[in-house]
Amino acid sequence: MTTRFDEIIDRRETNAVKWDSRKEVFGTEDLLPLWVADMDFTCPPEVIDAVVKKAKHGVYGYPKQPPAFYQAIQGWLKRRFNADVPKEWISTIPGVVPGIRMAVEAFTKPGDKIIIQTPVYPPFYSSVEDLGRHLIKNPLIEENGYYTMDLADLEKKIDARTKMLILCHPHNPIGRVWSKEELTRLAEICAKHNVFIVSDEIHSDLVYEKGTHTPFYTLPEALSQRTLTFIAGSKTFNTAGLFSSLAISNNAELLRTFTQTAAQFGVNHLNLFGIEAMTAAYSHGDEWLDELLVYLRENAEYIINFLETHIPQVKMWQPEATYLGWLDCRGLGLPKDELRKFMIEEAKIGLNDGASFGEEGVGFQRINFACPRSVIEEAMTRLKQAVDRLG
């Protein structure tokens, strides 16, 4: 059955990083880009209509967030996560990564220790190290492609200088949705040692089983008072270029400190069109997202089945969330640098090299499967032909 997501949309020469940066990133334009985390699908029609309407007005002055903006957010969080979030819990930030950096600046000092759970999204590393904080790794435990938190190791690594943990929830690149039990235990350890938690929940809408994602701010108040959660519609509705995200906390003083820090650095305003897009998406995007999740899940299943049938040396675990697959290529027996070269020069597909997510990612590649099925089919065919040539 043909769906709205089967359409091939030519993004070349549109200043799309994913397509128009192939030469800089991979050294060639002769490959299929399946790397940077945006989708090759158009936004929901309601989002497009809202942006076009605002564009036609012709005056693009400084915007404010109207009541409808907050009502849309609150309605979305209630419908998707059964979360009651007062307007007073919400602040704005142009992006989740700038938000994480502002949280580091607001709640830690140079020399403080900050924990991340690896392998993980590369900006987590730079958000700590660029600001002069000391990075502590709490590697996840992997068993047959399934990852869990190593909470015993976490507690061992916390000392008096440890001030923050940055959580990826759902996790990029491994696709885990942390259970309420896992989050509770994590929060208990951090509360015991007075460690602040920053929860990056930008992929929280892209969960394949409804009701499995637990927003951190919905945990009991004793565990969530020293936490700050970031969300955005950018991954969900493919609006990353509109630079509009949200920070949520049930601690008024904490949120005020964060907002003041963001204002000091001039990153407390949203994009004019981002406000319109977010309002429309959170008001009308449910049906579109439900259809998208079915399509994405089937894309992931296609990859998994193809690998099992044709390329057993490469494996992928079914992600619980996100449109990112974590390909275990260790069975190919290629050294780190040779694996990346093989994907680019032989398979001619542009993936994120696993090593960029930390040393625990060596031997892995991250694939973005948020594209038409025919593109995934072509990518898998290219990969099979390249592996066959390895002998």
CSV table of C-alpha atoms in Angstrom, one decimal:
chain,number,residue,atom,x,y,z
A,1,MET,CA,0.0,0.0,0.0
A,2,THR,CA,1.4,3.4,-1.0
A,3,THR,CA,1.5,5.9,1.9
A,4,ARG,CA,2.4,9.6,2.1
A,5,PHE,CA,5.9,8.6,3.3
A,6,ASP,CA,6.7,6.7,0.1
A,7,GLU,CA,7.2,9.9,-2.0
A,8,ILE,CA,10.7,10.7,-3.0
A,9,ILE,CA,11.4,14.3,-2.3
A,10,ASP,CA,14.6,15.7,-3.9
A,11,ARG,CA,16.5,17.5,-1.2
A,12,ARG,CA,19.6,18.2,-3.2
A,13,GLU,CA,20.6,21.8,-3.6
A,14,THR,CA,18.2,22.9,-0.8
A,15,ASN,CA,21.0,23.6,1.7
A,16,ALA,CA,20.1,20.4,3.5
A,17,VAL,CA,23.0,19.3,5.7
A,18,LYS,CA,22.1,15.6,5.1
A,19,TRP,CA,22.4,15.9,1.3
A,20,ASP,CA,24.4,18.9,0.5
A,21,SER,CA,27.2,18.2,2.9
A,22,ARG,CA,28.1,14.8,1.5
A,23,LYS,CA,31.4,16.1,0.0
A,24,GLU,CA,32.6,17.7,3.2
A,25,VAL,CA,31.6,14.8,5.5
A,26,PHE,CA,32.3,11.8,3.3
A,27,GLY,CA,34.6,13.1,0.7
A,28,THR,CA,32.2,12.3,-2.1
A,29,GLU,CA,28.7,13.0,-3.3
A,30,ASP,CA,28.4,9.6,-4.8
A,31,LEU,CA,26.6,7.9,-1.9
A,32,LEU,CA,23.2,7.6,-0.3
A,33,PRO,CA,23.1,9.7,2.8
A,34,LEU,CA,21.5,8.0,5.8
A,35,TRP,CA,23.2,9.9,8.6
A,36,VAL,CA,22.1,13.2,10.2
A,37,ALA,CA,18.9,12.9,12.2
A,38,ASP,CA,16.3,14.5,10.2
A,39,MET,CA,13.7,12.9,7.9
A,40,ASP,CA,13.2,12.9,4.2
A,41,PHE,CA,9.5,13.4,4.6
A,42,THR,CA,7.4,16.6,4.4
A,43,CYS,CA,6.0,18.0,7.6
A,44,PRO,CA,2.3,17.5,8.5
A,45,PRO,CA,0.1,19.6,6.2
A,46,GLU,CA,-1.2,21.6,9.2
A,47,VAL,CA,2.4,22.7,10.0
A,48,ILE,CA,3.1,23.7,6.4
A,49,ASP,CA,-0.2,25.7,6.3
A,50,ALA,CA,0.7,27.5,9.5
A,51,VAL,CA,4.2,28.5,8.3
A,52,VAL,CA,2.9,29.6,4.9
A,53,LYS,CA,0.2,31.7,6.5
A,54,LYS,CA,2.7,33.4,8.7
A,55,ALA,CA,5.1,33.9,5.8
A,56,LYS,CA,2.4,35.5,3.7
A,57,HIS,CA,1.8,38.1,6.4
A,58,GLY,CA,5.1,39.6,5.3
A,59,VAL,CA,6.2,41.2,8.7
A,60,TYR,CA,8.7,39.1,10.5
A,61,GLY,CA,9.3,41.1,13.7
A,62,TYR,CA,10.1,39.9,17.2
A,63,PRO,CA,7.6,37.2,18.2
A,64,LYS,CA,6.0,36.2,21.6
A,65,GLN,CA,4.5,32.9,22.6
A,66,PRO,CA,0.7,33.3,22.6
A,67,PRO,CA,-1.7,31.3,24.9
A,68,ALA,CA,-2.4,28.9,22.0
A,69,PHE,CA,1.3,27.9,22.0
A,70,TYR,CA,1.2,26.7,25.6
A,71,GLN,CA,-2.2,25.2,25.2
A,72,ALA,CA,-1.0,23.1,22.3
A,73,ILE,CA,2.0,21.9,24.3
A,74,GLN,CA,-0.1,21.1,27.3
A,75,GLY,CA,-2.7,19.2,25.3
A,76,TRP,CA,0.0,17.2,23.5
A,77,LEU,CA,1.7,16.1,26.7
A,78,LYS,CA,-1.6,15.2,28.2
A,79,ARG,CA,-2.7,13.1,25.2
A,80,ARG,CA,0.6,11.4,24.5
A,81,PHE,CA,2.0,10.9,28.0
A,82,ASN,CA,-1.0,11.6,30.3
A,83,ALA,CA,1.1,14.3,31.9
A,84,ASP,CA,-0.4,17.5,33.4
A,85,VAL,CA,2.1,20.2,32.8
A,86,PRO,CA,1.3,23.8,34.0
A,87,LYS,CA,2.5,26.6,31.9
A,88,GLU,CA,4.8,27.7,34.7
A,89,TRP,CA,6.8,24.5,34.2
A,90,ILE,CA,7.7,25.5,30.6
A,91,SER,CA,10.5,27.6,29.3
A,92,THR,CA,11.9,28.0,25.8
A,93,ILE,CA,15.3,27.5,24.1
A,94,PRO,CA,16.3,27.5,20.4
A,95,GLY,CA,17.5,23.9,20.6
A,96,VAL,CA,18.1,21.0,22.9
A,97,VAL,CA,21.9,21.1,22.5
A,98,PRO,CA,22.0,24.8,23.4
A,99,GLY,CA,19.7,23.9,26.3
A,100,ILE,CA,22.1,21.2,27.6
A,101,ARG,CA,25.0,23.7,27.4
A,102,MET,CA,23.0,26.3,29.3
A,103,ALA,CA,22.1,23.8,32.0
A,104,VAL,CA,25.8,22.9,32.3
A,105,GLU,CA,26.6,26.6,32.7
A,106,ALA,CA,23.7,27.3,35.1
A,107,PHE,CA,24.1,24.3,37.5
A,108,THR,CA,27.8,23.4,37.5
A,109,LYS,CA,31.2,25.1,37.6
A,110,PRO,CA,34.4,24.5,35.7
A,111,GLY,CA,36.2,21.5,37.1
A,112,ASP,CA,32.9,19.8,38.2
A,113,LYS,CA,32.3,16.2,37.1
A,114,ILE,CA,29.5,15.4,34.7
A,115,ILE,CA,28.4,11.9,33.9
A,116,ILE,CA,27.2,10.6,30.5
A,117,GLN,CA,26.1,7.1,29.6
A,118,THR,CA,28.0,5.8,26.5
A,119,PRO,CA,27.8,5.2,23.6
A,120,VAL,CA,25.8,8.4,23.2
A,121,TYR,CA,25.0,11.3,21.0
A,122,PRO,CA,28.3,13.2,20.4
A,123,PRO,CA,27.2,16.7,21.5
A,124,PHE,CA,26.9,15.3,25.1
A,125,TYR,CA,30.7,15.0,25.1
A,126,SER,CA,31.4,18.5,23.7
A,127,SER,CA,28.7,20.1,26.0
A,128,VAL,CA,30.8,19.0,28.9
A,129,GLU,CA,34.3,19.3,27.7
A,130,ASP,CA,33.9,22.6,25.8
A,131,LEU,CA,32.7,24.3,29.0
A,132,GLY,CA,35.7,23.1,31.1
A,133,ARG,CA,33.9,20.4,33.1
A,134,HIS,CA,35.3,16.9,33.7
A,135,LEU,CA,33.7,14.2,31.7
A,136,ILE,CA,32.9,10.9,33.5
A,137,LYS,CA,31.7,7.9,31.4
A,138,ASN,CA,29.2,5.4,32.8
A,139,PRO,CA,29.2,2.9,29.9
A,140,LEU,CA,25.9,1.0,29.2
A,141,ILE,CA,25.9,-2.8,29.4
A,142,GLU,CA,25.3,-4.5,26.0
A,143,GLU,CA,24.2,-8.1,25.8
A,144,ASN,CA,23.2,-9.5,22.4
A,145,GLY,CA,22.3,-6.1,21.1
A,146,TYR,CA,20.2,-5.0,24.1
A,147,TYR,CA,21.5,-2.3,26.4
A,148,THR,CA,20.9,-1.6,30.1
A,149,MET,CA,22.2,0.9,32.6
A,150,ASP,CA,25.2,-0.1,34.8
A,151,LEU,CA,23.9,1.5,38.0
A,152,ALA,CA,26.5,-0.2,40.2
A,153,ASP,CA,29.2,1.4,38.1
A,154,LEU,CA,27.4,4.7,38.2
A,155,GLU,CA,27.3,4.9,42.0
A,156,LYS,CA,31.0,3.9,42.2
A,157,LYS,CA,31.9,6.9,40.0
A,158,ILE,CA,30.0,9.5,41.9
A,159,ASP,CA,32.1,11.6,44.3
A,160,ALA,CA,31.9,15.0,45.9
A,161,ARG,CA,32.8,16.7,42.6
A,162,THR,CA,30.1,15.0,40.6
A,163,LYS,CA,27.3,17.5,40.0
A,164,MET,CA,25.3,16.4,37.0
A,165,LEU,CA,24.2,13.5,34.8
A,166,ILE,CA,23.1,14.0,31.3
A,167,LEU,CA,20.5,11.4,30.3
A,168,CYS,CA,19.5,10.4,26.8
A,169,HIS,CA,15.9,9.3,27.0
A,170,PRO,CA,15.0,7.7,24.7
A,171,HIS,CA,18.5,6.8,23.9
A,172,ASN,CA,20.4,7.9,20.8
A,173,PRO,CA,21.9,5.8,19.2
A,174,ILE,CA,20.8,2.5,20.8
A,175,GLY,CA,17.0,3.2,20.7
A,176,ARG,CA,16.2,2.2,24.2
A,177,VAL,CA,13.2,3.6,26.1
A,178,TRP,CA,14.2,3.5,29.7
A,179,SER,CA,11.5,1.9,31.9
A,180,LYS,CA,10.0,3.8,34.8
A,181,GLU,CA,11.8,1.3,37.1
A,182,GLU,CA,15.2,2.1,35.6
A,183,LEU,CA,14.5,5.8,35.7
A,184,THR,CA,13.4,5.6,39.3
A,185,ARG,CA,16.5,3.8,40.4
A,186,LEU,CA,18.7,6.2,38.5
A,187,ALA,CA,16.9,9.2,40.1
A,188,GLU,CA,17.2,7.6,43.6
A,189,ILE,CA,21.0,7.3,43.2
A,190,CYS,CA,21.4,10.8,41.9
A,191,ALA,CA,19.1,12.3,44.6
A,192,LYS,CA,21.1,10.4,47.3
A,193,HIS,CA,24.3,12.0,46.0
A,194,ASN,CA,22.8,15.4,45.1
A,195,VAL,CA,23.5,15.0,41.4
A,196,PHE,CA,21.5,17.1,39.0
A,197,ILE,CA,19.8,15.3,36.1
A,198,VAL,CA,19.4,16.8,32.6
A,199,SER,CA,17.1,14.6,30.6
A,200,ASP,CA,17.2,14.9,26.8
A,201,GLU,CA,13.8,13.7,25.6
A,202,ILE,CA,13.9,15.0,22.1
A,203,HIS,CA,12.9,11.6,20.7
A,204,SER,CA,10.2,11.0,23.3
A,205,ASP,CA,7.3,11.2,20.7
A,206,LEU,CA,9.0,8.6,18.5
A,207,VAL,CA,8.2,5.7,20.8
A,208,TYR,CA,6.7,2.6,19.1
A,209,GLU,CA,4.7,1.3,22.0
A,210,LYS,CA,2.4,3.9,23.4
A,211,GLY,CA,2.7,4.5,27.1
A,212,THR,CA,6.2,3.2,27.5
A,213,HIS,CA,8.0,6.6,27.7
A,214,THR,CA,8.0,8.1,31.2
A,215,PRO,CA,8.8,11.8,31.1
A,216,PHE,CA,11.3,12.5,33.9
A,217,TYR,CA,9.3,15.4,35.3
A,218,THR,CA,6.4,12.9,36.0
A,219,LEU,CA,8.5,10.9,38.6
A,220,PRO,CA,7.6,11.6,42.3
A,221,GLU,CA,8.5,15.1,43.3
A,222,ALA,CA,11.3,14.0,45.6
A,223,LEU,CA,13.1,12.5,42.6
A,224,SER,CA,12.2,15.1,39.9
A,225,GLN,CA,12.9,18.4,41.8
A,226,ARG,CA,16.5,18.5,40.7
A,227,THR,CA,15.9,17.6,37.1
A,228,LEU,CA,15.5,19.5,33.8
A,229,THR,CA,13.9,18.0,30.8
A,230,PHE,CA,14.2,19.1,27.2
A,231,ILE,CA,11.7,18.3,24.4
A,232,ALA,CA,11.1,19.5,20.9
A,233,GLY,CA,8.9,18.8,17.9
A,234,SER,CA,12.0,18.9,15.7
A,235,LYS,CA,12.6,15.2,15.4
A,236,THR,CA,8.9,14.3,15.6
A,237,PHE,CA,7.6,16.6,12.9
A,238,ASN,CA,10.8,17.2,10.9
A,239,THR,CA,11.1,20.9,11.9
A,240,ALA,CA,14.7,20.9,13.1
A,241,GLY,CA,15.6,23.9,10.9
A,242,LEU,CA,13.1,26.1,12.8
A,243,PHE,CA,15.2,25.9,16.0
A,244,SER,CA,12.5,25.8,18.6
A,245,SER,CA,12.6,23.6,21.8
A,246,LEU,CA,11.3,23.5,25.3
A,247,ALA,CA,12.7,23.1,28.8
A,248,ILE,CA,10.4,21.6,31.5
A,249,SER,CA,10.8,21.5,35.3
A,250,ASN,CA,8.5,21.3,38.2
A,251,ASN,CA,11.0,23.3,40.3
A,252,ALA,CA,10.2,27.0,39.8
A,253,GLU,CA,13.5,28.2,41.2
A,254,LEU,CA,15.5,25.8,39.1
A,255,LEU,CA,13.6,26.8,35.9
A,256,ARG,CA,14.1,30.5,36.7
A,257,THR,CA,17.9,30.0,37.1
A,258,PHE,CA,18.0,28.2,33.8
A,259,THR,CA,16.0,30.8,32.0
A,260,GLN,CA,18.1,33.6,33.4
A,261,THR,CA,21.3,31.9,32.3
A,262,ALA,CA,19.9,31.4,28.8
A,263,ALA,CA,18.9,35.1,28.7
A,264,GLN,CA,22.4,36.1,29.7
A,265,PHE,CA,23.7,34.2,26.6
A,266,GLY,CA,21.0,35.5,24.3
A,267,VAL,CA,19.5,32.1,23.6
A,268,ASN,CA,16.1,32.5,25.2
A,269,HIS,CA,14.0,33.3,22.2
A,270,LEU,CA,12.2,31.0,19.6
A,271,ASN,CA,12.1,31.3,15.9
A,272,LEU,CA,9.0,33.2,14.6
A,273,PHE,CA,8.0,30.3,12.3
A,274,GLY,CA,9.0,27.7,14.9
A,275,ILE,CA,6.3,29.0,17.2
A,276,GLU,CA,3.7,28.6,14.5
A,277,ALA,CA,5.0,25.2,13.5
A,278,MET,CA,5.1,23.9,17.1
A,279,THR,CA,1.6,25.2,17.8
A,280,ALA,CA,0.1,23.5,14.7
A,281,ALA,CA,2.0,20.3,15.2
A,282,TYR,CA,1.1,19.8,18.8
A,283,SER,CA,-2.5,20.8,18.1
A,284,HIS,CA,-3.1,18.6,15.0
A,285,GLY,CA,-0.2,16.2,14.5
A,286,ASP,CA,-1.5,13.1,16.3
A,287,GLU,CA,-2.8,11.2,13.2
A,288,TRP,CA,0.2,12.1,11.1
A,289,LEU,CA,2.6,10.9,13.8
A,290,ASP,CA,0.7,7.6,14.4
A,291,GLU,CA,1.0,6.9,10.6
A,292,LEU,CA,4.6,7.8,10.7
A,293,LEU,CA,5.4,5.5,13.5
A,294,VAL,CA,3.9,2.5,11.7
A,295,TYR,CA,6.0,3.4,8.6
A,296,LEU,CA,9.2,3.8,10.6
A,297,ARG,CA,8.7,0.6,12.5
A,298,GLU,CA,8.2,-1.3,9.2
A,299,ASN,CA,11.4,0.3,7.8
A,300,ALA,CA,13.3,-1.0,10.8
A,301,GLU,CA,11.8,-4.4,10.5
A,302,TYR,CA,12.8,-4.5,6.8
A,303,ILE,CA,16.4,-3.7,7.7
A,304,ILE,CA,16.5,-6.4,10.4
A,305,ASN,CA,14.9,-9.0,8.2
A,306,PHE,CA,17.2,-8.2,5.3
A,307,LEU,CA,20.3,-8.4,7.4
A,308,GLU,CA,19.2,-11.7,9.0
A,309,THR,CA,18.5,-13.2,5.5
A,310,HIS,CA,21.3,-11.7,3.4
A,311,ILE,CA,24.0,-10.2,5.6
A,312,PRO,CA,24.2,-12.2,8.9
A,313,GLN,CA,27.6,-10.6,9.6
A,314,VAL,CA,25.7,-7.3,10.3
A,315,LYS,CA,23.0,-7.2,13.0
A,316,MET,CA,20.5,-4.6,14.1
A,317,TRP,CA,18.3,-4.7,17.2
A,318,GLN,CA,14.7,-3.5,16.9
A,319,PRO,CA,14.7,0.0,18.4
A,320,GLU,CA,12.0,0.8,21.0
A,321,ALA,CA,12.1,4.5,19.8
A,322,THR,CA,13.7,6.9,17.3
A,323,TYR,CA,14.2,6.4,13.6
A,324,LEU,CA,17.9,5.5,14.2
A,325,GLY,CA,19.2,2.0,13.8
A,326,TRP,CA,22.4,0.8,15.6
A,327,LEU,CA,24.1,-1.5,13.2
A,328,ASP,CA,26.5,-4.0,14.7
A,329,CYS,CA,29.2,-4.5,12.0
A,330,ARG,CA,31.7,-6.3,14.2
A,331,GLY,CA,31.0,-9.5,12.3
A,332,LEU,CA,32.6,-8.0,9.2
A,333,GLY,CA,36.0,-8.1,10.9
A,334,LEU,CA,37.1,-4.7,9.7
A,335,PRO,CA,39.2,-2.3,11.8
A,336,LYS,CA,37.6,1.0,12.9
A,337,ASP,CA,39.0,3.1,10.1
A,338,GLU,CA,38.4,0.4,7.5
A,339,LEU,CA,34.8,0.0,8.4
A,340,ARG,CA,34.0,3.7,7.8
A,341,LYS,CA,35.9,3.6,4.5
A,342,PHE,CA,34.1,0.4,3.5
A,343,MET,CA,30.7,2.0,4.0
A,344,ILE,CA,31.6,5.1,2.0
A,345,GLU,CA,33.7,3.6,-0.8
A,346,GLU,CA,32.3,0.1,-1.3
A,347,ALA,CA,28.7,0.2,-0.1
A,348,LYS,CA,28.3,3.9,-1.0
A,349,ILE,CA,26.1,4.7,1.9
A,350,GLY,CA,26.7,7.6,4.3
A,351,LEU,CA,26.2,6.5,7.9
A,352,ASN,CA,27.3,7.9,11.2
A,353,ASP,CA,30.4,6.1,12.3
A,354,GLY,CA,29.9,4.4,15.7
A,355,ALA,CA,33.2,5.5,17.0
A,356,SER,CA,31.9,9.1,17.1
A,357,PHE,CA,29.5,8.0,19.9
A,358,GLY,CA,32.5,6.9,22.0
A,359,GLU,CA,34.9,4.0,22.1
A,360,GLU,CA,32.0,1.7,23.0
A,361,GLY,CA,30.6,2.4,19.5
A,362,VAL,CA,33.7,1.1,17.6
A,363,GLY,CA,32.5,-1.6,15.2
A,364,PHE,CA,29.0,0.0,14.9
A,365,GLN,CA,27.3,2.3,12.4
A,366,ARG,CA,24.2,4.4,12.9
A,367,ILE,CA,21.6,4.4,10.1
A,368,ASN,CA,18.8,6.9,9.8
A,369,PHE,CA,15.8,5.0,8.3
A,370,ALA,CA,13.4,8.0,8.2
A,371,CYS,CA,13.1,7.9,4.4
A,372,PRO,CA,11.0,6.2,1.8
A,373,ARG,CA,11.1,2.4,1.8
A,374,SER,CA,12.6,2.3,-1.7
A,375,VAL,CA,15.6,4.2,-0.4
A,376,ILE,CA,16.1,1.7,2.4
A,377,GLU,CA,15.8,-1.1,-0.1
A,378,GLU,CA,18.5,0.5,-2.3
A,379,ALA,CA,20.8,1.0,0.8
A,380,MET,CA,20.5,-2.6,1.8
A,381,THR,CA,21.1,-3.8,-1.7
A,382,ARG,CA,24.3,-1.7,-1.9
A,383,LEU,CA,25.4,-3.1,1.5
A,384,LYS,CA,24.8,-6.7,0.5
A,385,GLN,CA,26.8,-6.3,-2.8
A,386,ALA,CA,29.7,-4.7,-0.9
A,387,VAL,CA,29.8,-7.4,1.7
A,388,ASP,CA,29.6,-10.1,-1.0
A,389,ARG,CA,32.7,-8.5,-2.6
A,390,LEU,CA,34.6,-8.9,0.7
A,391,GLY,CA,34.5,-12.6,0.1
